[in-house]
CSV table of C-alpha atoms in Angstrom, one decimal:
chain,number,residue,atom,x,y,z
Q,1246,MET,CA,36.1,17.9,92.3
Q,1247,ALA,CA,32.3,18.4,91.6
Q,1248,ASP,CA,31.0,17.4,88.2
Q,1249,PRO,CA,30.4,20.3,85.9
Q,1250,GLU,CA,26.8,21.4,85.3
Q,1251,LEU,CA,25.1,19.3,82.6
Q,1252,LYS,CA,23.9,21.5,79.7
Q,1253,LYS,CA,21.6,19.2,77.7
Q,1254,GLY,CA,22.0,20.0,74.0
Q,1255,LEU,CA,24.9,22.3,74.8
Q,1256,GLU,CA,22.4,25.1,75.4
Q,1257,GLY,CA,24.1,28.3,76.3
Q,1258,VAL,CA,27.6,26.7,76.2
Q,1259,LEU,CA,30.3,28.8,74.6
Q,1260,VAL,CA,32.6,26.6,72.4
Q,1261,ALA,CA,34.1,29.1,70.0
Q,1262,GLU,CA,34.6,32.7,69.1
Q,1263,SER,CA,33.3,34.0,65.8
Q,1264,SER,CA,33.1,37.3,64.0
Q,1265,LEU,CA,30.7,36.1,61.3
Q,1266,SER,CA,27.2,36.8,62.8
Q,1267,PHE,CA,25.7,38.2,66.0
Q,1268,ILE,CA,22.2,37.7,67.3
Q,1269,ASP,CA,20.4,39.7,69.9
Q,1270,GLY,CA,17.3,37.6,70.6
Q,1271,ASP,CA,15.7,40.2,72.9
Q,1272,ALA,CA,16.1,43.1,70.5
Q,1273,GLY,CA,15.3,41.0,67.4
Q,1274,LYS,CA,18.7,42.0,65.8
Q,1275,LEU,CA,20.9,40.0,63.4
Q,1276,VAL,CA,24.2,41.3,62.0
Q,1277,TYR,CA,26.7,39.8,59.6
Q,1278,ARG,CA,30.3,41.0,60.3
Q,1279,GLY,CA,28.8,44.1,62.0
Q,1280,TYR,CA,26.3,44.9,59.2
Q,1281,ASP,CA,22.5,44.9,60.0
Q,1282,ILE,CA,20.7,42.1,58.2
Q,1283,GLY,CA,18.1,44.5,56.8
Q,1284,ASP,CA,20.7,46.7,55.2
Q,1285,LEU,CA,22.4,43.7,53.6
Q,1286,ALA,CA,19.2,42.1,52.4
Q,1287,ARG,CA,18.0,45.3,50.8
Q,1288,GLY,CA,21.3,46.6,49.5
Q,1289,ALA,CA,23.7,43.7,48.8
Q,1290,SER,CA,23.6,40.7,46.6
Q,1291,TYR,CA,24.1,37.2,47.9
Q,1292,GLU,CA,27.5,37.1,46.3
Q,1293,GLU,CA,28.5,40.3,48.3
Q,1294,VAL,CA,27.3,38.7,51.5
Q,1295,VAL,CA,29.2,35.5,50.9
Q,1296,TYR,CA,32.3,37.6,50.2
Q,1297,LEU,CA,31.7,39.5,53.4
Q,1298,LEU,CA,31.3,36.3,55.4
Q,1299,TRP,CA,34.5,34.7,54.0
Q,1300,HIS,CA,36.7,37.8,53.8
Q,1301,GLY,CA,35.5,39.9,56.7
Q,1302,GLU,CA,34.7,43.0,54.7
Q,1303,LEU,CA,32.5,44.1,51.9
Q,1304,PRO,CA,34.1,43.9,48.4
Q,1305,THR,CA,34.9,46.8,46.2
Q,1306,ALA,CA,33.2,46.9,42.9
Q,1307,GLY,CA,36.2,45.3,41.2
Q,1308,GLU,CA,36.5,42.6,43.9
Q,1309,LEU,CA,32.8,41.8,43.6
Q,1310,ASP,CA,33.0,41.5,39.8
Q,1311,SER,CA,36.0,39.2,40.1
Q,1312,PHE,CA,34.3,37.1,42.8
Q,1313,THR,CA,31.0,36.9,41.0
Q,1314,ASP,CA,32.7,36.0,37.7
Q,1315,ALA,CA,34.7,33.2,39.4
Q,1316,MET,CA,31.5,31.9,41.0
Q,1317,THR,CA,29.7,31.9,37.7
Q,1318,GLU,CA,32.5,30.0,36.0
Q,1319,GLU,CA,32.2,27.3,38.7
Q,1320,MET,CA,28.5,26.8,38.3
Q,1321,PRO,CA,28.5,24.2,35.5
Q,1322,VAL,CA,28.8,20.5,36.5
Q,1323,ASP,CA,30.1,17.5,34.5
Q,1324,GLU,CA,27.8,15.0,32.8
Q,1325,ASP,CA,28.6,12.3,35.3
Q,1326,VAL,CA,27.3,14.5,38.1
Q,1327,LEU,CA,24.0,14.9,36.2
Q,1328,ALA,CA,24.0,11.2,35.7
Q,1329,VAL,CA,24.1,10.7,39.5
Q,1330,ALA,CA,21.3,13.2,39.9
Q,1331,GLY,CA,19.3,11.3,37.3
Q,1332,ARG,CA,19.7,8.0,39.2
Q,1333,LEU,CA,18.7,9.7,42.4
Q,1334,ALA,CA,15.6,11.2,40.8
Q,1335,ASP,CA,14.7,7.8,39.2
Q,1336,ALA,CA,15.0,6.2,42.7
Q,1337,GLY,CA,12.6,8.7,44.2
Q,1338,GLU,CA,15.1,10.1,46.6
Q,1339,ALA,CA,14.0,13.0,48.7
Q,1340,PRO,CA,15.7,16.3,47.7
Q,1341,MET,CA,17.7,16.8,50.9
Q,1342,ALA,CA,19.0,13.2,50.7
Q,1343,ALA,CA,19.8,13.8,47.0
Q,1344,LEU,CA,21.7,17.0,47.9
Q,1345,ARG,CA,23.7,15.1,50.5
Q,1346,THR,CA,24.8,12.6,48.0
Q,1347,LEU,CA,25.5,15.1,45.2
Q,1348,VAL,CA,27.7,17.3,47.4
Q,1349,SER,CA,29.7,14.3,48.4
Q,1350,TYR,CA,30.0,13.3,44.7
Q,1351,LEU,CA,31.2,16.8,43.7
Q,1352,SER,CA,34.5,16.2,45.5
Q,1353,ALA,CA,35.3,13.6,42.8
Q,1354,GLU,CA,35.3,16.4,40.3
Q,1355,ASP,CA,37.4,18.9,42.4
Q,1356,PRO,CA,40.9,19.4,41.1
Q,1357,GLU,CA,42.0,20.3,44.7
Q,1358,ALA,CA,40.1,17.5,46.5
Q,1359,ASP,CA,43.3,16.2,48.0
Q,1360,SER,CA,44.8,19.5,49.2
Q,1361,GLU,CA,46.2,19.6,52.7
Q,1362,PRO,CA,43.8,20.7,55.4
Q,1363,SER,CA,46.2,23.4,56.4
Q,1364,ASP,CA,45.9,25.0,53.0
Q,1365,LEU,CA,43.1,27.5,53.7
Q,1366,GLU,CA,43.5,29.2,50.3
Q,1367,ALA,CA,42.7,25.9,48.6
Q,1368,ALA,CA,39.9,25.3,51.0
Q,1369,ALA,CA,38.4,28.7,50.1
Q,1370,ARG,CA,38.6,27.8,46.4
Q,1371,LYS,CA,36.8,24.5,47.1
Q,1372,GLY,CA,34.2,26.5,49.1
Q,1373,ARG,CA,33.6,28.7,46.0
Q,1374,ARG,CA,33.1,25.6,43.9
Q,1375,ILE,CA,30.7,24.0,46.3
Q,1376,THR,CA,28.7,27.2,46.8
Q,1377,ALA,CA,28.5,27.7,43.0
Q,1378,LYS,CA,27.5,24.1,42.1
Q,1379,VAL,CA,24.9,23.4,44.8
Q,1380,PRO,CA,22.2,25.5,42.9
Q,1381,THR,CA,23.1,23.7,39.7
Q,1382,VAL,CA,22.7,20.2,41.1
Q,1383,LEU,CA,19.6,21.1,43.0
Q,1384,ALA,CA,17.9,22.5,39.9
Q,1385,ALA,CA,19.0,19.6,37.8
Q,1386,PHE,CA,17.7,17.0,40.3
Q,1387,ASP,CA,14.3,18.7,40.4
Q,1388,ARG,CA,14.0,18.9,36.6
Q,1389,LEU,CA,15.1,15.3,36.2
Q,1390,ARG,CA,12.5,14.0,38.6
Q,1391,ARG,CA,9.9,15.9,36.6
Q,1392,GLY,CA,11.1,14.2,33.4
Q,1393,GLU,CA,12.7,17.4,32.1
Q,1394,GLU,CA,16.3,17.9,30.9
Q,1395,PRO,CA,18.7,20.0,33.1
Q,1396,ILE,CA,19.5,23.5,32.0
Q,1397,ASP,CA,23.0,24.9,32.0
Q,1398,PRO,CA,23.6,28.0,34.1
Q,1399,HIS,CA,23.4,31.4,32.3
Q,1400,ASP,CA,26.7,33.4,32.1
Q,1401,ASP,CA,24.9,36.7,32.6
Q,1402,LEU,CA,22.9,35.8,35.7
Q,1403,GLY,CA,23.9,35.9,39.4
Q,1404,LEU,CA,23.5,32.8,41.6
Q,1405,ALA,CA,19.9,33.6,42.8
Q,1406,ALA,CA,18.6,34.4,39.3
Q,1407,ASN,CA,20.5,31.5,37.8
Q,1408,PHE,CA,18.9,29.0,40.2
Q,1409,LEU,CA,15.4,30.2,39.3
Q,1410,TYR,CA,16.3,30.0,35.6
Q,1411,MET,CA,17.8,26.5,35.8
Q,1412,LEU,CA,14.7,25.4,37.8
Q,1413,THR,CA,12.0,26.8,35.6
Q,1414,GLY,CA,13.7,27.3,32.2
Q,1415,GLU,CA,12.7,31.0,32.2
Q,1416,GLU,CA,14.7,34.0,33.2
Q,1417,PRO,CA,13.1,35.5,36.3
Q,1418,ASP,CA,11.8,39.0,36.3
Q,1419,ASP,CA,13.5,41.6,38.4
Q,1420,VAL,CA,11.1,41.3,41.3
Q,1421,ALA,CA,11.5,37.5,41.5
Q,1422,ALA,CA,15.3,37.6,41.2
Q,1423,GLU,CA,15.6,40.3,43.8
Q,1424,THR,CA,13.3,38.5,46.2
Q,1425,PHE,CA,15.1,35.2,45.9
Q,1426,ASP,CA,18.5,36.9,46.3
Q,1427,MET,CA,17.2,38.6,49.4
Q,1428,ALA,CA,16.0,35.2,50.8
Q,1429,LEU,CA,19.4,33.7,50.3
Q,1430,THR,CA,21.0,36.5,52.1
Q,1431,LEU,CA,18.6,36.2,55.0
Q,1432,HIS,CA,19.4,32.5,55.4
Q,1433,ALA,CA,23.2,32.7,54.8
Q,1434,ASP,CA,24.3,32.6,58.4
Q,1435,HIS,CA,22.8,32.5,61.9
Q,1436,GLY,CA,25.4,31.9,64.6
Q,1437,LEU,CA,26.3,28.5,65.9
Q,1438,ASN,CA,23.1,26.7,64.9
Q,1439,ALA,CA,22.9,22.9,64.8
Q,1440,SER,CA,24.1,22.5,61.2
Q,1441,THR,CA,26.9,25.1,61.4
Q,1442,PHE,CA,28.1,23.5,64.6
Q,1443,THR,CA,28.0,20.1,63.0
Q,1444,ALA,CA,30.1,21.3,60.0
Q,1445,MET,CA,32.6,22.8,62.5
Q,1446,VAL,CA,32.8,19.6,64.5
Q,1447,VAL,CA,33.7,17.7,61.3
Q,1448,ALA,CA,36.2,20.5,60.2
Q,1449,SER,CA,37.9,20.4,63.7
Q,1450,THR,CA,39.1,16.9,62.9
Q,1451,LEU,CA,40.8,18.4,59.8
Q,1452,ALA,CA,38.4,16.6,57.5
Q,1453,ASP,CA,38.0,18.1,54.1
Q,1454,LEU,CA,35.5,20.9,53.3
Q,1455,TYR,CA,33.2,18.5,51.4
Q,1456,SER,CA,32.8,16.3,54.5
Q,1457,SER,CA,31.9,19.4,56.5
Q,1458,VAL,CA,29.3,20.6,54.1
Q,1459,VAL,CA,27.8,17.1,53.7
Q,1460,ALA,CA,27.5,17.0,57.5
Q,1461,GLY,CA,25.8,20.4,57.5
Q,1462,VAL,CA,23.3,19.1,55.0
Q,1463,GLY,CA,22.6,16.1,57.2
Q,1464,ALA,CA,22.0,18.2,60.3
Q,1465,LEU,CA,19.7,20.6,58.4
Q,1466,SER,CA,17.6,17.7,57.1
Q,1467,GLY,CA,16.3,17.0,60.6
Q,1468,PRO,CA,12.8,18.4,61.2
Q,1469,LEU,CA,13.9,20.2,64.4
Q,1470,HIS,CA,16.3,22.4,62.3
Q,1471,GLY,CA,15.1,22.7,58.7
Q,1472,GLY,CA,11.7,22.2,57.1
Q,1473,ALA,CA,9.4,24.5,59.0
Q,1474,ASN,CA,8.7,26.6,55.9
Q,1475,GLN,CA,7.4,23.5,54.2
Q,1476,ASP,CA,5.3,22.7,57.2
Q,1477,VAL,CA,3.8,26.3,57.0
Q,1478,MET,CA,2.8,25.9,53.4
Q,1479,GLU,CA,1.3,22.4,54.0
Q,1480,LEU,CA,-0.8,24.0,56.8
Q,1481,PHE,CA,-1.9,26.8,54.5
Q,1482,PHE,CA,-2.9,24.2,51.8
Q,1483,GLU,CA,-5.0,22.4,54.4
Q,1484,ILE,CA,-6.7,25.7,55.3
Q,1485,ASP,CA,-7.3,26.5,51.7
Q,1486,GLU,CA,-8.7,23.1,50.8
Q,1487,ALA,CA,-11.1,23.3,53.8
Q,1488,ASP,CA,-12.1,26.8,52.7
Q,1489,ALA,CA,-11.7,27.7,56.4
Q,1490,ASP,CA,-10.9,30.8,58.3
Q,1491,PRO,CA,-7.2,30.6,59.1
Q,1492,VAL,CA,-7.5,31.7,62.7
Q,1493,GLU,CA,-10.4,29.4,63.4
Q,1494,TYR,CA,-8.6,26.5,61.7
Q,1495,VAL,CA,-5.3,26.8,63.7
Q,1496,THR,CA,-7.2,27.4,66.9
Q,1497,ARG,CA,-9.2,24.2,66.4
Q,1498,LEU,CA,-6.0,22.3,65.7
Q,1499,GLN,CA,-4.5,23.5,68.9
Q,1500,GLU,CA,-7.5,22.3,70.8
Q,1501,GLU,CA,-7.7,18.9,69.0
Q,1502,ARG,CA,-4.0,18.0,68.9
Q,1503,GLU,CA,-2.1,17.9,72.1
Q,1504,GLU,CA,1.1,20.0,72.1
Q,1505,TRP,CA,0.5,21.0,68.5
Q,1506,ARG,CA,2.3,24.2,67.6
Q,1507,VAL,CA,1.8,26.5,64.6
Q,1508,PRO,CA,4.8,25.9,62.4
Q,1509,GLY,CA,7.0,29.0,61.9
Q,1510,MET,CA,6.0,30.5,65.2
Q,1511,GLY,CA,8.6,30.8,67.9
Q,1512,HIS,CA,12.4,30.5,67.8
Q,1513,ARG,CA,15.1,29.0,70.0
Q,1514,VAL,CA,17.0,32.4,70.1
Q,1515,TYR,CA,14.6,35.2,69.4
Q,1516,ASN,CA,12.1,36.4,72.0
Q,1517,VAL,CA,10.5,38.8,69.6
Q,1518,LYS,CA,9.7,38.7,65.9
Q,1519,ASP,CA,12.6,37.4,63.9
Q,1520,PRO,CA,14.0,40.3,61.9
Q,1521,ARG,CA,14.2,38.1,58.8
Q,1522,ALA,CA,10.5,37.4,59.1
Q,1523,LYS,CA,9.8,41.1,59.0
Q,1524,ILE,CA,11.7,41.5,55.7
Q,1525,LEU,CA,10.3,38.4,54.1
Q,1526,GLY,CA,6.8,39.2,55.2
Q,1527,ALA,CA,7.0,42.5,53.4
Q,1528,LYS,CA,8.4,40.7,50.3
Q,1529,SER,CA,5.6,38.2,50.5
Q,1530,GLU,CA,3.0,41.0,50.5
Q,1531,GLU,CA,4.8,42.7,47.5
Q,1532,LEU,CA,4.8,39.4,45.6
Q,1533,ALA,CA,1.1,38.9,46.3
Q,1534,GLU,CA,0.4,42.2,44.7
Q,1535,VAL,CA,2.5,41.3,41.6
Q,1536,THR,CA,1.0,37.8,41.2
Q,1537,GLY,CA,-2.5,38.8,42.0
Q,1538,GLU,CA,-2.8,35.9,44.5
Q,1539,PRO,CA,-2.8,37.4,48.0
Q,1540,LYS,CA,-4.4,34.6,49.9
Q,1541,TRP,CA,-1.2,33.0,51.1
Q,1542,PHE,CA,0.2,36.2,52.6
Q,1543,GLU,CA,-3.2,37.1,54.0
Q,1544,MET,CA,-3.4,33.7,55.8
Q,1545,ALA,CA,0.0,34.3,57.4
Q,1546,ALA,CA,-0.8,37.9,58.3
Q,1547,ALA,CA,-4.1,36.9,59.9
Q,1548,ILE,CA,-2.6,34.2,62.0
Q,1549,GLU,CA,0.2,36.5,63.1
Q,1550,ARG,CA,-2.2,39.3,64.1
Q,1551,TYR,CA,-4.3,36.8,66.1
Q,1552,PHE,CA,-1.4,35.4,68.0
Q,1553,ASP,CA,0.0,38.9,68.7
Q,1554,GLU,CA,-3.1,40.9,69.4
Q,1555,GLU,CA,-5.6,38.4,70.8
Q,1556,LYS,CA,-3.4,35.8,72.4
Q,1557,GLY,CA,-0.5,38.0,73.4
Q,1558,LEU,CA,2.1,35.4,72.4
Q,1559,THR,CA,4.6,37.9,71.2
Q,1560,GLU,CA,4.8,39.3,74.7
Q,1561,ARG,CA,5.7,35.8,75.8
Q,1562,GLY,CA,8.4,35.3,73.3
Q,1563,ILE,CA,6.5,33.5,70.6
Q,1564,ALA,CA,6.5,35.3,67.3
Q,1565,PRO,CA,7.0,34.5,63.7
Q,1566,ASN,CA,10.4,33.3,62.6
Q,1567,VAL,CA,11.9,33.4,59.2
Q,1568,ASP,CA,10.1,30.2,58.1
Q,1569,PHE,CA,6.7,31.6,58.7
Q,1570,TYR,CA,6.9,33.8,55.6
Q,1571,SER,CA,9.7,32.2,53.5
Q,1572,GLY,CA,7.4,29.4,52.4
Q,1573,THR,CA,4.8,31.9,51.0
Q,1574,VAL,CA,7.6,33.7,49.2
Q,1575,TYR,CA,9.0,30.5,47.7
Q,1576,TYR,CA,5.6,29.2,46.7
Q,1577,GLN,CA,4.8,32.5,44.8
Q,1578,LEU,CA,8.2,32.1,43.0
Q,1579,GLY,CA,7.0,28.7,41.7
Q,1580,ILE,CA,9.4,26.5,43.8
Q,1581,PRO,CA,8.2,23.0,44.8
Q,1582,ILE,CA,7.6,22.9,48.6
Q,1583,ASP,CA,9.9,19.9,49.2
Q,1584,MET,CA,12.7,22.1,47.7
Q,1585,TYR,CA,12.4,24.7,50.5
Q,1586,THR,CA,14.9,23.0,52.9
Q,1587,PRO,CA,17.4,22.3,50.2
Q,1588,ILE,CA,17.2,26.0,49.3
Q,1589,PHE,CA,17.9,26.7,53.0
Q,1590,ALA,CA,21.0,24.5,52.6
Q,1591,MET,CA,22.0,26.2,49.4
Q,1592,SER,CA,22.0,29.5,51.1
Q,1593,ARG,CA,23.6,28.3,54.4
Q,1594,THR,CA,26.4,26.7,52.5
Q,1595,GLY,CA,28.1,30.1,52.4
Q,1596,GLY,CA,27.8,30.4,56.2
Q,1597,TRP,CA,29.0,26.9,56.8
Q,1598,ILE,CA,32.1,27.4,54.7
Q,1599,GLY,CA,32.8,30.8,56.3
Q,1600,HIS,CA,32.7,29.3,59.8
Q,1601,VAL,CA,34.9,26.3,58.8
Q,1602,LEU,CA,37.5,28.7,57.3
Q,1603,GLU,CA,37.4,30.9,60.4
Q,1604,TYR,CA,37.6,28.0,62.8
Q,1605,GLN,CA,40.5,26.2,61.0
Q,1606,GLU,CA,42.6,29.4,61.3
Q,1607,ASP,CA,43.1,28.4,65.0
Q,1608,ASN,CA,41.8,24.9,65.0
Q,1609,ARG,CA,41.2,22.7,68.0
Q,1610,LEU,CA,39.5,19.4,68.0
Q,1611,ILE,CA,36.0,19.7,69.3
Q,1612,ARG,CA,35.7,17.0,71.9
Q,1613,PRO,CA,33.0,17.5,74.6
Q,1614,ARG,CA,32.3,15.0,77.5
Q,1615,ALA,CA,29.3,13.1,78.5
Q,1616,ARG,CA,28.4,12.3,82.2
Q,1617,TYR,CA,28.5,8.6,82.6
Q,1618,VAL,CA,25.3,7.2,84.4
Q,1619,GLY,CA,25.7,3.5,83.8
Q,1620,GLU,CA,27.0,0.6,85.9
Q,1621,LYS,CA,30.7,0.5,86.9
Q,1622,ASP,CA,31.4,-2.8,88.6
Q,1623,CYS,CA,29.6,-5.5,86.6
Q,1624,GLU,CA,31.1,-9.0,86.9
Q,1625,PHE,CA,31.9,-10.5,83.5
Q,1626,VAL,CA,30.3,-13.9,82.8
Q,1627,PRO,CA,31.6,-16.0,79.8
Q,1628,VAL,CA,29.0,-16.5,77.0
Q,1629,ASP,CA,28.4,-20.2,77.7
Q,1630,GLU,CA,27.6,-19.5,81.3
Q,1631,ARG,CA,25.0,-16.7,80.7
């Protein structure tokens, strides 16, 4: 029998069925459980979206209140968790590495940490605790590394507003809270991406949910998956410091650096502009008007126009992805740039957990094959004769 076709990186290989999210890369469309991402981002809270991903339908007002209240109750963390965050901060740990360790440590505080893998109701409760506590530990870590005391979550704020409050010590205004909530919704799920698939592979062994989320964090920490929004802002800082025209600057970098690509441009799945980039681009412009600092949005917009109108890259499938504008949004909200990928993880935790819960309903161990290309008939020689 002929060997099956090799699909490097599993590109295009179907390994599971899912009803969580659907992507049409040619039409630039993303839906969660059948709902257009634009409708959800503009009309639903992040908590509503997480409920939708986990339960398969949008909650009623009563169900949402109960779900949000339960999430809020789970947001505080014990002092020993904050002590671990402090040690990581003192050691100079990178935020994604700190998040990986802190999520793992949270299992020590979970009253259902030893529940059976087949108990999906217990897994869902663990998922709620993880999703609720990740913003708390991230904000605490950032404050501790800046020499400031952690702030307890506020009972009357949702997850998005609470994170900004715990990070800055000030309750965000309505525009900031709404914008950040929208950003979390836009990043909550995106099909079988690398980190989601990693979380599912771990879950398929019937490992606990904490192991799956830690694995997802690890996969997202790689520069080929997360981190492009930080790269975008670092590029914009370079342009600003050089007092250069943004289009001329990136054009020169392309000429000087072989195979250099503008960060945030192009996507593995989308052949047109990422629908999430359209939404965040508009929010970035709105924030620029509120803050009175339009240069970051204007840089992004100028580069996008150039590559679209002058270079025609959009017609060749190279257009802004969600990271191209999310960095400008986060920066205008006062978030440190090395926290951008951890925020991605904070949002995507809801999606990882949703996929794990869905997959474990009809679990099968994920076990692909590799084509062997090594020697087969080597003669063994004892060590003293080599």
